[in-house]
Amino acid sequence: MRTTREGRRFLLATALIAVAAYNTGNNLIYLILSMMLSILLLSFTVPAVMLSRIAADIVFDRLVIAGAEAYASITVRNRKRCIPAFSVHIAAPFLPLPFSVPLIPAAGASERTGSVVFSRRGLCPDVVLTAESSFPFILFYARRTITLRKDLIVYPAWYDLQMQGPASSAAGEGSPHAGGTGDDILHIRAFRYGDDLRRVHWKASARLSELMVKEYAEQESCRMTIILDNASSTIPGDFEKAVSIAATLARDLIAGGNTVRVVTADAVVPFGSGDEHLLQILDMLALLQEDAGRKDLIIPDEEGAFIVVAKSEAACRGGQFAAPGRCIYADSV
């Protein structure tokens, strides 16, 4: 329970009236004092009643990107069967401004839709809302914390990275067979997550008892690997910026029709394309943390072109996999 500015003034006025009533013994002043005490009692108890059995839920309409606006629908429910709730204010760290619900009917609900902003990427297991009410006289605020178990993943912020320099040169790099027409089959390989089912070689799949796909010349030239080293926490640099750059590169390269793989010191997201593959990459990057241990980078093979993203040149490993000029340092972008 919190006292408002008006509440402090009212308490002072009540104290002065009490002194005057005691000194004068005037019945009218005692009547005024009793009315003021009744108002104080109501102001102290009613807000708590308004917030009792109040519940909430939140549904996000799309991906939640760190630092970017997303839209969410917040439903506030009144579980009291007979008593409506008046003047309920909802606030949260991710809400730009608190919003007010003037009336929630008994056993009813009220829904509000608006923008939300989360400042940092990562797993947000609990979404915390704060409900407040000062009904009816704005003298005291009752507050209640509503914790929602959501396991919300906040994805890395997009970085305003122009597809020039390392990114564009790597994207344009072709294999020795890049001059193919797109109908030339280079070889047949095992099916990978994200491969187009239209490329499946059914005869080879039946013979080998596993899905095999045809590799075309134009496909070979579009294989891109993004290396992000996260095993250098003791070296200065902006790791969060490096993660944002890697996420943005993956988004732009996949949007350009490339087949993308992401390699870190902890995990590898294999080659793939399309929106589902991008979500798989973003899931991994959202939860990626720096590790002080100097783990070896996991490079399954040296297929296609490479882009190395590091927080600084001193923290960069894996540069031997990328051609000169295809290393991006977060502290110099």
Short mmCIF file of C-alpha atoms in Angstrom, two decimals:
data_model
loop_
_atom_site.label_atom_id
_atom_site.label_comp_id
_atom_site.label_asym_id
_atom_site.label_seq_id
_atom_site.Cartn_x
_atom_site.Cartn_y
_atom_site.Cartn_z
CA MET A 1 0.00 0.00 0.00
CA ARG A 2 1.41 3.39 -1.03
CA THR A 3 0.21 6.82 0.04
CA THR A 4 -0.35 9.35 -2.73
CA ARG A 5 0.35 13.08 -2.51
CA GLU A 6 -3.37 13.70 -2.03
CA GLY A 7 -3.39 11.02 0.66
CA ARG A 8 -0.61 12.72 2.62
CA ARG A 9 -2.45 16.01 2.46
CA PHE A 10 -5.67 14.35 3.58
CA LEU A 11 -3.90 12.68 6.51
CA LEU A 12 -2.49 16.04 7.59
CA ALA A 13 -5.93 17.64 7.35
CA THR A 14 -7.43 14.78 9.36
CA ALA A 15 -4.81 15.24 12.07
CA LEU A 16 -5.53 18.97 12.27
CA ILE A 17 -9.29 18.35 12.48
CA ALA A 18 -8.69 15.79 15.23
CA VAL A 19 -6.70 18.32 17.26
CA ALA A 20 -9.38 20.97 16.74
CA ALA A 21 -12.15 18.56 17.78
CA TYR A 22 -10.26 17.57 20.93
CA ASN A 23 -9.55 21.20 21.90
CA THR A 24 -13.04 22.58 21.21
CA GLY A 25 -15.31 19.62 21.88
CA ASN A 26 -17.52 20.83 19.04
CA ASN A 27 -19.90 18.12 17.85
CA LEU A 28 -19.87 19.39 14.25
CA ILE A 29 -16.08 19.10 14.12
CA TYR A 30 -16.33 15.57 15.55
CA LEU A 31 -18.85 14.75 12.81
CA ILE A 32 -16.44 16.04 10.15
CA LEU A 33 -13.62 14.05 11.76
CA SER A 34 -15.65 10.84 11.71
CA MET A 35 -16.46 11.36 8.04
CA MET A 36 -12.77 11.89 7.22
CA LEU A 37 -11.81 8.75 9.15
CA SER A 38 -14.44 6.80 7.21
CA ILE A 39 -12.98 8.07 3.94
CA LEU A 40 -9.51 7.00 5.08
CA LEU A 41 -10.78 3.55 6.00
CA LEU A 42 -12.50 3.11 2.64
CA SER A 43 -9.45 4.40 0.76
CA PHE A 44 -7.25 1.90 2.59
CA THR A 45 -9.43 -1.19 2.16
CA VAL A 46 -11.26 -0.79 -1.17
CA PRO A 47 -8.14 -0.74 -3.45
CA ALA A 48 -7.04 -4.08 -1.98
CA VAL A 49 -10.51 -5.48 -2.68
CA MET A 50 -10.33 -4.19 -6.27
CA LEU A 51 -7.09 -6.12 -6.87
CA SER A 52 -8.10 -9.32 -5.14
CA ARG A 53 -8.54 -12.26 -7.52
CA ILE A 54 -7.28 -10.21 -10.47
CA ALA A 55 -5.44 -12.31 -13.09
CA ALA A 56 -3.84 -11.47 -16.42
CA ASP A 57 -2.51 -13.10 -19.56
CA ILE A 58 -0.39 -11.80 -22.41
CA VAL A 59 -0.14 -13.05 -26.01
CA PHE A 60 2.53 -11.77 -28.39
CA ASP A 61 1.43 -11.34 -32.00
CA ARG A 62 4.83 -11.93 -33.62
CA LEU A 63 8.52 -12.48 -32.92
CA VAL A 64 9.87 -10.38 -30.07
CA ILE A 65 13.09 -8.68 -31.19
CA ALA A 66 15.27 -6.92 -28.61
CA GLY A 67 14.94 -3.15 -28.86
CA ALA A 68 12.15 -3.31 -31.45
CA GLU A 69 8.43 -2.80 -31.01
CA ALA A 70 6.26 -5.90 -30.94
CA TYR A 71 2.53 -6.08 -30.41
CA ALA A 72 0.92 -7.92 -27.55
CA SER A 73 -2.60 -8.50 -26.32
CA ILE A 74 -2.99 -8.22 -22.54
CA THR A 75 -6.16 -9.65 -21.00
CA VAL A 76 -7.03 -8.66 -17.43
CA ARG A 77 -9.58 -10.93 -15.74
CA ASN A 78 -11.69 -10.31 -12.65
CA ARG A 79 -12.34 -13.63 -10.91
CA LYS A 80 -14.61 -12.15 -8.26
CA ARG A 81 -18.13 -13.42 -8.88
CA CYS A 82 -20.10 -10.48 -7.48
CA ILE A 83 -17.81 -7.46 -7.23
CA PRO A 84 -16.59 -5.54 -10.30
CA ALA A 85 -13.11 -4.01 -10.34
CA PHE A 86 -12.74 -0.30 -10.99
CA SER A 87 -9.77 1.81 -12.04
CA VAL A 88 -7.11 -0.89 -12.42
CA HIS A 89 -3.76 0.30 -13.80
CA ILE A 90 -1.38 -2.17 -15.48
CA ALA A 91 2.35 -1.46 -15.77
CA ALA A 92 5.42 -3.49 -16.79
CA PRO A 93 9.07 -2.75 -17.66
CA PHE A 94 8.41 -3.65 -21.31
CA LEU A 95 5.34 -1.40 -21.65
CA PRO A 96 6.23 2.09 -22.96
CA LEU A 97 3.35 3.53 -20.90
CA PRO A 98 1.05 1.99 -18.28
CA PHE A 99 -2.57 1.60 -19.29
CA SER A 100 -5.75 1.90 -17.26
CA VAL A 101 -8.82 -0.35 -17.24
CA PRO A 102 -11.76 1.72 -15.95
CA LEU A 103 -14.06 -1.25 -15.34
CA ILE A 104 -13.72 -5.03 -15.27
CA PRO A 105 -17.13 -6.64 -14.74
CA ALA A 106 -17.60 -9.31 -12.10
CA ALA A 107 -16.40 -12.65 -13.55
CA GLY A 108 -15.47 -10.71 -16.70
CA ALA A 109 -12.38 -9.60 -18.58
CA SER A 110 -10.96 -6.61 -20.41
CA GLU A 111 -8.46 -6.78 -23.26
CA ARG A 112 -5.93 -4.20 -24.42
CA THR A 113 -3.60 -4.40 -27.41
CA GLY A 114 -0.48 -2.29 -27.72
CA SER A 115 3.24 -2.18 -28.37
CA VAL A 116 5.86 -3.72 -26.09
CA VAL A 117 9.65 -3.37 -26.13
CA PHE A 118 12.18 -5.74 -24.53
CA SER A 119 15.65 -4.24 -24.18
CA ARG A 120 17.78 -7.41 -24.09
CA ARG A 121 17.81 -10.73 -25.92
CA GLY A 122 17.59 -14.07 -24.16
CA LEU A 123 15.15 -16.31 -22.36
CA CYS A 124 12.56 -14.48 -20.29
CA PRO A 125 10.99 -17.27 -18.21
CA ASP A 126 8.62 -14.98 -16.32
CA VAL A 127 6.68 -11.99 -17.62
CA VAL A 128 5.91 -9.70 -14.68
CA LEU A 129 2.98 -7.28 -14.68
CA THR A 130 2.11 -4.84 -11.90
CA ALA A 131 -1.54 -4.08 -11.15
CA GLU A 132 -2.40 -0.96 -9.14
CA SER A 133 -5.63 0.64 -7.97
CA SER A 134 -6.42 3.81 -6.01
CA PHE A 135 -10.19 3.53 -6.23
CA PRO A 136 -12.27 5.34 -4.99
CA PHE A 137 -10.54 8.48 -3.60
CA ILE A 138 -6.91 8.32 -4.91
CA LEU A 139 -5.55 8.54 -1.36
CA PHE A 140 -3.79 5.14 -1.26
CA TYR A 141 -2.44 2.88 -4.01
CA ALA A 142 -2.72 -0.87 -3.61
CA ARG A 143 -0.25 -2.85 -5.71
CA ARG A 144 -0.15 -6.46 -6.79
CA THR A 145 2.47 -8.30 -8.83
CA ILE A 146 1.22 -10.78 -11.43
CA THR A 147 3.85 -13.26 -12.64
CA LEU A 148 3.14 -15.12 -15.87
CA ARG A 149 5.17 -18.20 -16.77
CA LYS A 150 5.80 -17.71 -20.49
CA ASP A 151 9.36 -18.88 -21.29
CA LEU A 152 9.49 -16.04 -23.80
CA ILE A 153 12.49 -15.93 -26.14
CA VAL A 154 13.62 -12.42 -27.02
CA TYR A 155 15.59 -12.57 -30.27
CA PRO A 156 18.75 -10.54 -31.01
CA ALA A 157 18.29 -6.97 -32.17
CA TRP A 158 18.59 -6.32 -35.88
CA TYR A 159 21.68 -4.31 -36.77
CA ASP A 160 21.59 -1.73 -39.54
CA LEU A 161 24.25 -3.50 -41.55
CA GLN A 162 24.49 -2.63 -45.23
CA MET A 163 25.18 -5.70 -47.31
CA GLN A 164 28.55 -4.43 -48.46
CA GLY A 165 32.13 -5.27 -47.65
CA PRO A 166 32.53 -8.72 -46.08
CA ALA A 167 28.91 -9.71 -46.42
CA SER A 168 28.44 -8.91 -50.08
CA SER A 169 31.81 -10.26 -51.15
CA ALA A 170 31.17 -13.53 -49.33
CA ALA A 171 27.66 -13.77 -50.71
CA GLY A 172 29.02 -13.33 -54.20
CA GLU A 173 31.74 -15.89 -53.85
CA GLY A 174 31.16 -18.97 -55.98
CA SER A 175 32.60 -22.41 -55.92
CA PRO A 176 34.87 -23.56 -58.72
CA HIS A 177 31.69 -24.83 -60.38
CA ALA A 178 29.78 -21.56 -60.04
CA GLY A 179 29.66 -21.14 -63.79
CA GLY A 180 27.12 -23.96 -64.07
CA THR A 181 23.74 -23.36 -65.58
CA GLY A 182 21.82 -24.61 -62.58
CA ASP A 183 20.98 -27.87 -64.38
CA ASP A 184 24.43 -29.39 -63.89
CA ILE A 185 24.42 -31.93 -61.06
CA LEU A 186 27.67 -31.70 -59.11
CA HIS A 187 27.03 -34.68 -56.85
CA ILE A 188 24.45 -36.45 -54.72
CA ARG A 189 24.62 -36.03 -50.95
CA ALA A 190 22.60 -36.92 -47.84
CA PHE A 191 19.47 -34.90 -47.10
CA ARG A 192 19.91 -32.04 -44.63
CA TYR A 193 17.29 -30.15 -42.65
CA GLY A 194 15.98 -27.28 -44.78
CA ASP A 195 16.70 -28.90 -48.17
CA ASP A 196 14.05 -28.58 -50.87
CA LEU A 197 12.17 -31.87 -51.20
CA ARG A 198 12.01 -31.31 -54.96
CA ARG A 199 15.77 -31.97 -55.04
CA VAL A 200 15.41 -35.49 -53.62
CA HIS A 201 17.01 -38.17 -55.82
CA TRP A 202 14.50 -40.98 -55.35
CA LYS A 203 16.45 -43.74 -57.07
CA ALA A 204 19.56 -43.09 -54.97
CA SER A 205 17.41 -42.77 -51.85
CA ALA A 206 15.80 -46.17 -52.48
CA ARG A 207 19.17 -47.79 -53.17
CA LEU A 208 20.85 -46.38 -50.05
CA SER A 209 17.76 -46.51 -47.76
CA GLU A 210 18.12 -42.85 -46.82
CA LEU A 211 17.07 -39.58 -48.38
CA MET A 212 19.60 -38.26 -50.89
CA VAL A 213 19.42 -34.92 -52.68
CA LYS A 214 20.91 -33.62 -55.90
CA GLU A 215 23.50 -30.85 -55.52
CA TYR A 216 23.41 -28.35 -58.39
CA ALA A 217 26.12 -25.97 -59.45
CA GLU A 218 24.15 -22.86 -58.55
CA GLN A 219 23.38 -24.32 -55.11
CA GLU A 220 27.05 -24.84 -54.36
CA SER A 221 27.80 -21.17 -54.91
CA CYS A 222 25.12 -20.09 -52.39
CA ARG A 223 26.34 -21.99 -49.34
CA MET A 224 27.27 -19.51 -46.63
CA THR A 225 28.72 -20.21 -43.19
CA ILE A 226 28.62 -17.55 -40.46
CA ILE A 227 31.23 -18.17 -37.75
CA LEU A 228 30.53 -16.44 -34.42
CA ASP A 229 33.13 -17.05 -31.71
CA ASN A 230 31.62 -16.90 -28.23
CA ALA A 231 34.56 -18.37 -26.30
CA SER A 232 36.45 -15.14 -25.60
CA SER A 233 34.70 -13.42 -22.69
CA THR A 234 37.97 -12.16 -21.17
CA ILE A 235 38.80 -10.05 -24.24
CA PRO A 236 37.17 -6.59 -24.49
CA GLY A 237 34.55 -6.05 -27.16
CA ASP A 238 30.84 -5.74 -27.80
CA PHE A 239 29.58 -9.32 -27.86
CA GLU A 240 25.91 -8.31 -28.02
CA LYS A 241 26.62 -6.27 -31.14
CA ALA A 242 28.42 -9.24 -32.68
CA VAL A 243 25.39 -11.46 -32.03
CA SER A 244 23.11 -8.84 -33.63
CA ILE A 245 25.36 -8.65 -36.69
CA ALA A 246 25.34 -12.45 -37.05
CA ALA A 247 21.54 -12.56 -36.76
CA THR A 248 21.14 -9.78 -39.33
CA LEU A 249 23.53 -11.49 -41.75
CA ALA A 250 21.60 -14.75 -41.42
CA ARG A 251 18.30 -12.98 -42.06
CA ASP A 252 19.57 -11.09 -45.11
CA LEU A 253 21.43 -14.03 -46.63
CA ILE A 254 18.44 -16.35 -46.26
CA ALA A 255 16.17 -13.67 -47.72
CA GLY A 256 18.56 -13.53 -50.68
CA GLY A 257 18.07 -17.23 -51.39
CA ASN A 258 21.29 -18.49 -49.81
CA THR A 259 21.68 -21.68 -47.82
CA VAL A 260 23.10 -20.63 -44.45
CA ARG A 261 24.91 -22.38 -41.63
CA VAL A 262 25.91 -20.81 -38.28
CA VAL A 263 28.91 -22.07 -36.31
CA THR A 264 29.77 -21.17 -32.69
CA ALA A 265 32.06 -22.66 -30.07
CA ASP A 266 29.07 -24.43 -28.52
CA ALA A 267 26.84 -25.54 -31.37
CA VAL A 268 26.28 -25.67 -35.11
CA VAL A 269 23.06 -24.91 -36.94
CA PRO A 270 23.46 -26.93 -40.17
CA PHE A 271 22.87 -25.65 -43.67
CA GLY A 272 19.31 -24.72 -44.43
CA SER A 273 17.07 -22.05 -45.87
CA GLY A 274 13.63 -20.57 -45.40
CA ASP A 275 11.79 -19.00 -42.49
CA GLU A 276 11.85 -22.11 -40.30
CA HIS A 277 15.61 -22.36 -40.64
CA LEU A 278 15.98 -18.66 -39.77
CA LEU A 279 13.94 -19.26 -36.60
CA GLN A 280 16.24 -22.14 -35.70
CA ILE A 281 19.25 -19.83 -36.06
CA LEU A 282 17.60 -17.05 -34.07
CA ASP A 283 16.67 -19.49 -31.30
CA MET A 284 20.30 -20.47 -30.94
CA LEU A 285 21.62 -16.90 -31.09
CA ALA A 286 19.02 -15.66 -28.59
CA LEU A 287 20.33 -18.04 -25.93
CA LEU A 288 24.02 -17.85 -26.83
CA GLN A 289 26.31 -16.73 -24.01
CA GLU A 290 29.99 -15.91 -23.82
CA ASP A 291 32.19 -18.61 -22.34
CA ALA A 292 35.56 -17.94 -20.76
CA GLY A 293 36.77 -21.41 -21.76
CA ARG A 294 38.75 -21.50 -24.98
CA LYS A 295 36.73 -24.14 -26.79
CA ASP A 296 37.59 -25.17 -30.31
CA LEU A 297 35.29 -23.94 -33.03
CA ILE A 298 33.21 -26.76 -34.47
CA ILE A 299 33.71 -26.69 -38.25
CA PRO A 300 32.10 -29.82 -39.75
CA ASP A 301 33.55 -29.10 -43.18
CA GLU A 302 34.90 -26.21 -45.22
CA GLU A 303 32.07 -26.20 -47.74
CA GLY A 304 31.02 -22.93 -49.39
CA ALA A 305 31.97 -19.39 -48.37
CA PHE A 306 32.61 -18.17 -44.83
CA ILE A 307 31.95 -14.94 -42.93
CA VAL A 308 33.61 -14.56 -39.53
CA VAL A 309 31.91 -12.29 -36.97
CA ALA A 310 33.78 -11.38 -33.77
CA LYS A 311 33.39 -8.70 -31.14
CA SER A 312 36.93 -7.47 -31.83
CA GLU A 313 39.95 -8.39 -33.91
CA ALA A 314 41.77 -9.58 -30.77
CA ALA A 315 38.88 -11.92 -29.98
CA CYS A 316 38.65 -13.35 -33.49
CA ARG A 317 39.26 -17.02 -34.08
CA GLY A 318 38.32 -18.90 -37.19
CA GLY A 319 39.67 -16.21 -39.49
CA GLN A 320 41.62 -18.88 -41.36
CA PHE A 321 38.31 -20.14 -42.78
CA ALA A 322 37.38 -16.81 -44.39
CA ALA A 323 39.06 -15.13 -47.31
CA PRO A 324 40.78 -11.78 -46.59
CA GLY A 325 38.33 -8.95 -45.96
CA ARG A 326 35.53 -11.28 -44.89
CA CYS A 327 35.90 -10.86 -41.14
CA ILE A 328 33.50 -8.45 -39.41
CA TYR A 329 34.54 -6.94 -36.08
CA ALA A 330 31.73 -5.50 -33.96
CA ASP A 331 33.91 -2.82 -32.40
CA SER A 332 34.81 -1.38 -35.81
CA VAL A 333 31.44 -1.54 -37.62
#
